[in-house]
Amino acid sequence: MDALETRELRYFMAVAEELHFGRAAERLGMTQPPLSRAIRQLERRLGVTLLRRNRRGVSLTGAGEVLLHEGRAALDATTAAARRTRRAGGADGPGAPRSRLVLAVKAAASHELLQKLLDAYAAEPGAAEIEVLPCGLCDQEELLRDGRADVALMHAPFNTLAGFDSEALLTEGQSAVLPTGHPLAARKSLSLAEVSDIPGLPLARWPRHGTYAPGPGPEIRDQTQLAQLIALGRTVAVYPDSACSWLWAEHTAVPLTDAPPVVTHIAWPAHSRSLALAALIRTATQL
């Protein structure tokens, strides 16, 4: 049989991520013996060995690595289906509230475009309620995949659009945001090389998929923290031009001459059949 049960996948994912049957069982709220039996039954049914077991612990086989990757995507898909179904069901029945779409956006990015989109869509007959969900760098992808968002504004080359349908809405340049009193803030333009090697002013580092790239710059968690550190002369940041709308008086944006262009896309799950989402996409492409 090729079919996998959600329960089996959750059991295997716990063991594969913990690499320890005891910790996985505790995480699942069960005892170890039935968990071990369930994994062995799964291996027999699939006809492959998923885990190597020895005195030193547990490790994944090649087949186990594949199931870890595919299983995570499958569980995300089932979770997403449940979340989107509940949102869609909120509009069913007499007197029920109108349907709702969750739009994920990177905080402070494409603010003017976002405002135009929200205003234009709100004027459409039968428009759904739009909940704007601000998030960090690259978080839009995960929010779309697991169903916490129905649609997102994503920015190439920072976001990956793989697995999503999308339409390009805006192409723009990038600027360096520096403390206003810094000598380079008086320049009309800068290069990426100049910005990446400013003595005493290292580039800020945002997390990508939960990890920070190595470097001397501060690890940034949110927009307010970044704004304060720039104002204090502790860091410099590179931003799409449209994101510079949040600048304080202590900040100066200087255009970068050689930064790659940033393309803002509206992206959504490829399998979506939502009429409300289709109307939002149509509005976005007509801006």
XYZ file of N, CA and C in Angstrom, residues 32-192:
483
model
N 7.168 4.794 24.835
C 8.078 4.431 23.757
C 7.721 3.140 23.027
N 7.289 2.058 23.711
C 7.051 0.793 22.986
C 6.052 0.897 21.835
N 4.859 1.519 22.024
C 3.946 1.614 20.878
C 4.491 2.491 19.757
N 5.303 3.482 20.095
C 5.919 4.312 19.054
C 6.902 3.488 18.234
N 7.730 2.704 18.912
C 8.691 1.847 18.203
C 7.972 0.855 17.298
N 6.863 0.258 17.796
C 6.105 -0.698 16.984
C 5.507 -0.011 15.753
N 4.994 1.204 15.938
C 4.376 1.921 14.822
C 5.397 2.223 13.727
N 6.611 2.595 14.114
C 7.653 2.893 13.120
C 8.059 1.621 12.385
N 8.181 0.509 13.104
C 8.545 -0.760 12.449
C 7.440 -1.219 11.498
N 6.199 -1.031 11.893
C 5.084 -1.374 10.997
C 5.106 -0.512 9.741
N 5.436 0.766 9.901
C 5.533 1.665 8.750
C 6.648 1.207 7.811
N 7.784 0.831 8.374
C 8.894 0.351 7.545
C 8.518 -0.929 6.796
N 7.826 -1.848 7.474
C 7.418 -3.093 6.803
C 6.432 -2.805 5.680
N 5.506 -1.890 5.924
C 4.507 -1.567 4.917
C 5.129 -0.917 3.685
N 6.122 -0.038 3.919
C 6.781 0.633 2.807
C 7.867 -0.228 2.160
N 8.325 -1.242 2.896
C 9.371 -2.117 2.362
C 10.743 -1.482 2.357
N 10.993 -0.518 3.268
C 12.296 0.156 3.346
C 12.671 0.341 4.818
N 13.965 0.569 5.053
C 14.439 0.924 6.383
C 14.543 2.438 6.463
N 13.848 3.012 7.414
C 13.828 4.463 7.561
C 14.849 4.967 8.573
N 15.143 4.139 9.562
C 16.017 4.553 10.664
C 17.090 3.500 10.927
N 18.302 3.959 11.194
C 19.359 3.078 11.680
C 19.357 3.155 13.196
N 19.288 2.008 13.842
C 19.233 1.972 15.298
C 20.479 1.266 15.811
N 21.186 1.900 16.724
C 22.333 1.252 17.366
C 22.479 1.794 18.781
N 23.521 1.384 19.460
C 23.692 1.792 20.862
C 23.924 3.288 21.003
N 24.442 3.914 19.954
C 24.723 5.343 20.031
C 23.484 6.206 19.770
N 22.430 5.599 19.252
C 21.215 6.358 19.019
C 20.544 6.001 17.712
N 19.915 6.983 17.095
C 19.127 6.781 15.884
C 19.622 7.752 14.808
N 19.681 7.280 13.578
C 20.019 8.146 12.446
C 19.123 7.786 11.272
N 19.018 8.699 10.338
C 18.147 8.505 9.184
C 18.890 7.817 8.045
N 18.213 6.895 7.383
C 18.719 6.331 6.139
C 18.397 7.298 4.996
N 18.841 6.945 3.795
C 18.480 7.767 2.641
C 16.975 7.830 2.458
N 16.299 6.679 2.626
C 14.846 6.649 2.513
C 14.201 7.493 3.608
N 14.797 7.459 4.809
C 14.267 8.258 5.907
C 14.386 9.748 5.645
N 15.507 10.151 5.025
C 15.681 11.565 4.663
C 14.594 12.014 3.698
N 14.268 11.134 2.719
C 13.227 11.473 1.754
C 11.883 11.625 2.453
N 11.551 10.682 3.347
C 10.255 10.756 4.023
C 10.196 11.952 4.968
N 11.320 12.315 5.576
C 11.340 13.504 6.436
C 10.965 14.736 5.626
N 11.568 14.892 4.441
C 11.284 16.050 3.588
C 9.854 16.009 3.057
N 9.471 14.867 2.482
C 8.138 14.749 1.894
C 7.051 14.761 2.960
N 7.332 14.142 4.089
C 6.342 14.082 5.166
C 6.054 15.443 5.758
N 7.112 16.263 5.884
C 6.895 17.614 6.405
C 5.987 18.407 5.467
N 6.232 18.281 4.158
C 5.390 18.986 3.181
C 3.951 18.477 3.233
N 3.797 17.142 3.395
C 2.456 16.564 3.438
C 1.692 17.025 4.677
N 2.354 17.054 5.823
C 1.688 17.502 7.047
C 1.355 18.988 6.973
N 2.257 19.786 6.387
C 1.953 21.204 6.192
C 0.704 21.364 5.327
N 0.600 20.520 4.276
C -0.538 20.614 3.364
C -1.849 20.284 4.073
N -1.856 19.266 4.938
C -3.088 18.912 5.648
C -3.465 19.993 6.657
N -2.441 20.543 7.327
C -2.705 21.636 8.269
C -3.239 22.850 7.536
N -2.630 23.152 6.383
C -3.077 24.301 5.587
C -4.510 24.119 5.124
N -4.847 22.906 4.688
C -6.205 22.638 4.219
C -7.219 22.889 5.329
N -6.894 22.446 6.546
C -7.807 22.641 7.673
C -7.984 24.125 7.993
N -6.867 24.869 8.020
C -6.940 26.287 8.356
C -7.728 27.073 7.320
N -7.457 26.814 6.036
C -8.149 27.564 4.983
C -9.625 27.179 4.905
N -9.923 25.913 5.193
C -11.325 25.472 5.183
C -12.116 26.173 6.277
N -11.517 26.299 7.466
C -12.209 26.997 8.555
C -12.471 28.457 8.198
N -11.476 29.105 7.573
C -11.684 30.507 7.184
C -12.778 30.630 6.134
N -12.771 29.722 5.165
C -13.795 29.769 4.117
C -15.174 29.475 4.687
N -15.246 28.565 5.644
C -16.527 28.193 6.234
C -17.143 29.282 7.068
N -16.338 30.290 7.456
C -16.872 31.384 8.262
C -17.904 32.211 7.526
N -17.909 32.100 6.187
C -18.866 32.895 5.407
C -20.120 32.111 5.051
N -20.244 30.865 5.497
C -21.403 30.051 5.172
C -22.564 30.356 6.110
N -23.760 30.252 5.605
C -24.953 30.366 6.441
C -25.467 31.792 6.531
N -26.762 31.924 6.839
C -27.379 33.253 6.931
C -26.810 34.050 8.102
N -26.549 35.311 7.861
C -26.041 36.178 8.919
C -24.591 35.968 9.255
N -23.913 35.090 8.517
C -22.507 34.826 8.818
C -21.647 35.988 8.330
N -20.475 36.192 8.950
C -19.591 37.262 8.483
C -19.068 36.953 7.089
N -18.616 37.983 6.387
C -18.086 37.755 5.045
C -16.800 36.937 5.110
N -16.424 36.367 3.979
C -15.236 35.535 3.933
C -13.992 36.357 4.265
N -12.921 35.672 4.626
C -11.719 36.349 5.108
C -10.500 35.758 4.421
N -9.581 36.635 4.025
C -8.304 36.223 3.470
C -7.188 36.788 4.337
N -6.156 35.982 4.577
C -4.994 36.438 5.343
C -3.864 36.735 4.363
N -3.395 37.977 4.386
C -2.336 38.442 3.490
C -1.058 38.645 4.290
N -0.028 37.842 4.010
C 1.253 37.953 4.716
C 2.142 38.967 4.006
N 2.730 39.868 4.769
C 3.615 40.890 4.208
C 4.826 41.046 5.116
N 5.974 41.333 4.512
C 7.149 41.654 5.312
C 6.942 43.032 5.912
N 7.146 43.149 7.211
C 6.914 44.409 7.909
C 7.668 45.546 7.235
N 6.965 46.627 6.936
C 7.489 47.877 6.373
C 7.797 47.807 4.891
N 7.657 46.655 4.251
C 7.985 46.540 2.829
C 6.776 46.869 1.959
N 7.024 47.499 0.807
C 5.986 47.782 -0.199
C 4.753 48.432 0.415
N 4.960 49.388 1.323
C 3.829 49.966 2.057
C 2.839 50.663 1.124
N 3.343 51.480 0.199
C 2.456 52.215 -0.696
C 1.678 51.261 -1.597
N 2.360 50.237 -2.126
C 1.690 49.242 -2.960
C 0.618 48.503 -2.169
N 0.939 48.136 -0.947
C -0.018 47.424 -0.099
C -1.256 48.274 0.158
N -1.065 49.551 0.455
C -2.204 50.423 0.724
C -3.089 50.566 -0.506
N -2.478 50.719 -1.676
C -3.248 50.809 -2.919
C -4.055 49.540 -3.157
N -3.434 48.395 -2.907
C -4.114 47.126 -3.115
C -5.306 46.982 -2.176
N -5.117 47.285 -0.909
C -6.201 47.148 0.064
C -7.357 48.084 -0.277
N -7.042 49.312 -0.661
C -8.096 50.285 -0.994
C -8.858 49.849 -2.249
N -8.118 49.415 -3.272
C -8.764 49.025 -4.531
C -9.630 47.787 -4.335
N -9.152 46.830 -3.568
C -9.928 45.609 -3.375
C -11.160 45.862 -2.508
N -11.024 46.707 -1.499
C -12.170 47.010 -0.627
C -13.319 47.628 -1.405
N -13.008 48.276 -2.535
C -14.053 48.903 -3.354
C -14.762 47.908 -4.262
N -14.271 46.665 -4.331
C -14.882 45.646 -5.179
C -16.162 45.111 -4.525
N -17.239 44.889 -5.303
C -18.462 44.296 -4.729
C -18.172 42.913 -4.147
N -18.667 42.668 -2.953
C -18.502 41.357 -2.322
C -17.089 41.053 -1.886
N -16.271 42.081 -1.705
C -14.875 41.860 -1.307
C -14.800 41.151 0.035
N -13.851 40.232 0.149
C -13.627 39.537 1.415
C -12.916 40.460 2.392
N -13.012 40.135 3.664
C -12.241 40.856 4.676
C -10.773 40.459 4.531
N -9.859 41.433 4.544
C -8.434 41.153 4.428
C -7.769 41.358 5.786
N -7.176 40.303 6.309
C -6.368 40.412 7.525
C -4.907 40.492 7.113
N -4.244 41.601 7.425
C -2.837 41.776 7.078
C -1.984 41.174 8.193
N -1.089 40.271 7.810
C -0.252 39.564 8.777
C 1.208 39.955 8.544
N 1.733 40.954 9.287
C 3.142 41.331 9.125
C 4.050 40.204 9.621
N 5.189 40.040 8.945
C 6.094 38.957 9.331
C 7.527 39.363 9.041
N 8.467 38.505 9.408
C 9.873 38.778 9.191
C 10.341 38.375 7.808
N 11.632 38.569 7.565
C 12.232 38.248 6.278
C 12.049 36.775 5.953
N 11.466 36.488 4.796
C 11.281 35.126 4.266
C 10.218 34.304 4.988
N 9.539 34.872 5.995
C 8.516 34.112 6.705
C 7.265 33.883 5.859
N 7.071 34.694 4.805
C 5.866 34.548 3.988
C 5.750 33.143 3.412
N 6.871 32.551 3.023
C 6.849 31.225 2.402
C 6.232 30.189 3.357
N 6.714 30.165 4.590
C 6.206 29.197 5.569
C 4.735 29.453 5.887
N 4.363 30.728 5.997
C 2.975 31.063 6.315
C 2.030 30.606 5.210
N 2.468 30.699 3.951
C 1.645 30.217 2.844
C 1.562 28.701 2.836
N 2.693 28.045 3.098
C 2.726 26.581 2.993
C 1.889 25.910 4.076
N 1.873 26.480 5.288
C 1.145 25.803 6.366
C -0.261 26.365 6.585
N -0.700 27.274 5.711
C -2.085 27.718 5.764
C -2.384 28.870 6.685
N -1.383 29.408 7.370
C -1.650 30.576 8.198
C -1.927 31.804 7.344
N -1.506 31.772 6.076
C -1.809 32.852 5.135
C -2.391 32.251 3.864
N -3.236 33.028 3.195
C -3.823 32.612 1.918
C -3.064 33.186 0.742
N -2.398 34.312 0.959
C -1.743 35.042 -0.119
C -0.638 35.869 0.534
N 0.382 36.254 -0.246
C 1.495 36.998 0.333
C 2.100 37.942 -0.687
N 2.682 39.036 -0.190
C 3.559 39.863 -0.992
C 4.979 39.378 -0.724
N 5.646 38.895 -1.775
C 6.974 38.308 -1.644
C 7.953 39.056 -2.533
N 9.216 38.997 -2.156
C 10.212 39.854 -2.781
C 11.397 39.041 -3.289
N 11.514 38.949 -4.609
C 12.671 38.295 -5.209
C 13.813 39.323 -5.288
N 15.061 38.953 -4.967
C 15.561 37.580 -4.820
C 15.542 37.049 -3.394
N 14.930 37.738 -2.440
C 14.981 37.305 -1.044
C 14.066 36.111 -0.775
N 12.871 36.125 -1.342
C 11.925 35.018 -1.174
C 12.024 34.060 -2.347
N 11.751 32.789 -2.087
C 11.633 31.828 -3.174
C 10.162 31.652 -3.533
N 9.883 31.629 -4.826
C 8.510 31.482 -5.301
C 8.208 30.056 -5.723
N 9.148 29.138 -5.487
C 8.975 27.740 -5.903
C 7.746 27.132 -5.241
N 6.890 26.518 -6.038
C 5.697 25.867 -5.533
C 4.486 26.765 -5.436
N 4.652 28.047 -5.749
C 3.535 28.993 -5.689
C 3.231 29.539 -7.084
N 1.991 29.978 -7.273
C 1.658 30.813 -8.420
C 1.928 32.263 -8.015
N 2.292 33.101 -8.981
C 2.614 34.483 -8.620
C 2.480 35.406 -9.813
N 2.341 36.692 -9.505
C 2.328 37.752 -10.503
C 3.236 38.870 -10.008
N 4.129 39.368 -10.882
C 5.008 40.480 -10.527
C 4.207 41.775 -10.512
N 4.400 42.594 -9.470
C 3.652 43.836 -9.318
C 4.532 45.083 -9.354
N 5.782 44.972 -8.873
C 6.610 46.163 -8.720
C 8.084 45.781 -8.792
N 8.868 46.560 -9.554
C 10.325 46.397 -9.595
C 10.958 47.699 -9.122
N 11.912 47.603 -8.207
C 12.513 48.798 -7.620
C 13.971 48.567 -7.259
N 14.670 49.660 -6.971
C 16.056 49.579 -6.542
C 16.171 49.401 -5.037
N 17.414 49.476 -4.542
C 17.665 49.331 -3.117
C 18.503 50.504 -2.618
N 18.374 50.774 -1.328
C 19.114 51.868 -0.696
C 19.757 51.387 0.595
N 20.832 52.072 0.968
C 21.448 51.841 2.272
C 20.847 52.831 3.263
N 20.470 52.342 4.433
C 19.931 53.210 5.483
C 21.000 53.377 6.552
N 21.472 54.611 6.717
C 22.573 54.923 7.620
C 22.145 55.932 8.672
N 22.937 56.051 9.747
C 22.683 57.141 10.696
C 22.896 58.481 9.990
N 22.014 59.427 10.210
C 22.068 60.701 9.491
C 23.404 61.421 9.674
N 24.022 61.286 10.824
C 25.275 62.001 11.076
C 26.511 61.349 10.485
N 26.386 60.182 9.887
C 27.560 59.494 9.343
C 28.020 60.187 8.064
N 29.344 60.280 7.816
C 29.834 60.954 6.597
C 29.266 60.389 5.307
N 29.052 59.080 5.225
C 28.540 58.493 3.995
C 27.080 58.864 3.730
N 26.372 59.333 4.762
C 24.968 59.708 4.585
C 24.828 60.944 3.696
N 25.917 61.682 3.509
C 25.877 62.870 2.658
C 26.109 62.540 1.191
N 26.458 61.293 0.899
C 26.710 60.897 -0.485
C 25.406 60.782 -1.270
N 25.473 61.014 -2.604
C 24.293 60.866 -3.448
C 24.027 59.413 -3.809
N 25.076 58.570 -3.763
C 24.921 57.142 -4.046
C 26.096 56.397 -3.433
N 25.908 55.089 -3.276
C 26.940 54.221 -2.723
C 26.935 52.903 -3.491
N 27.999 52.124 -3.338
C 28.049 50.780 -3.907
C 27.874 49.773 -2.783
N 27.547 48.549 -3.152
C 27.414 47.489 -2.143
C 28.727 47.256 -1.418
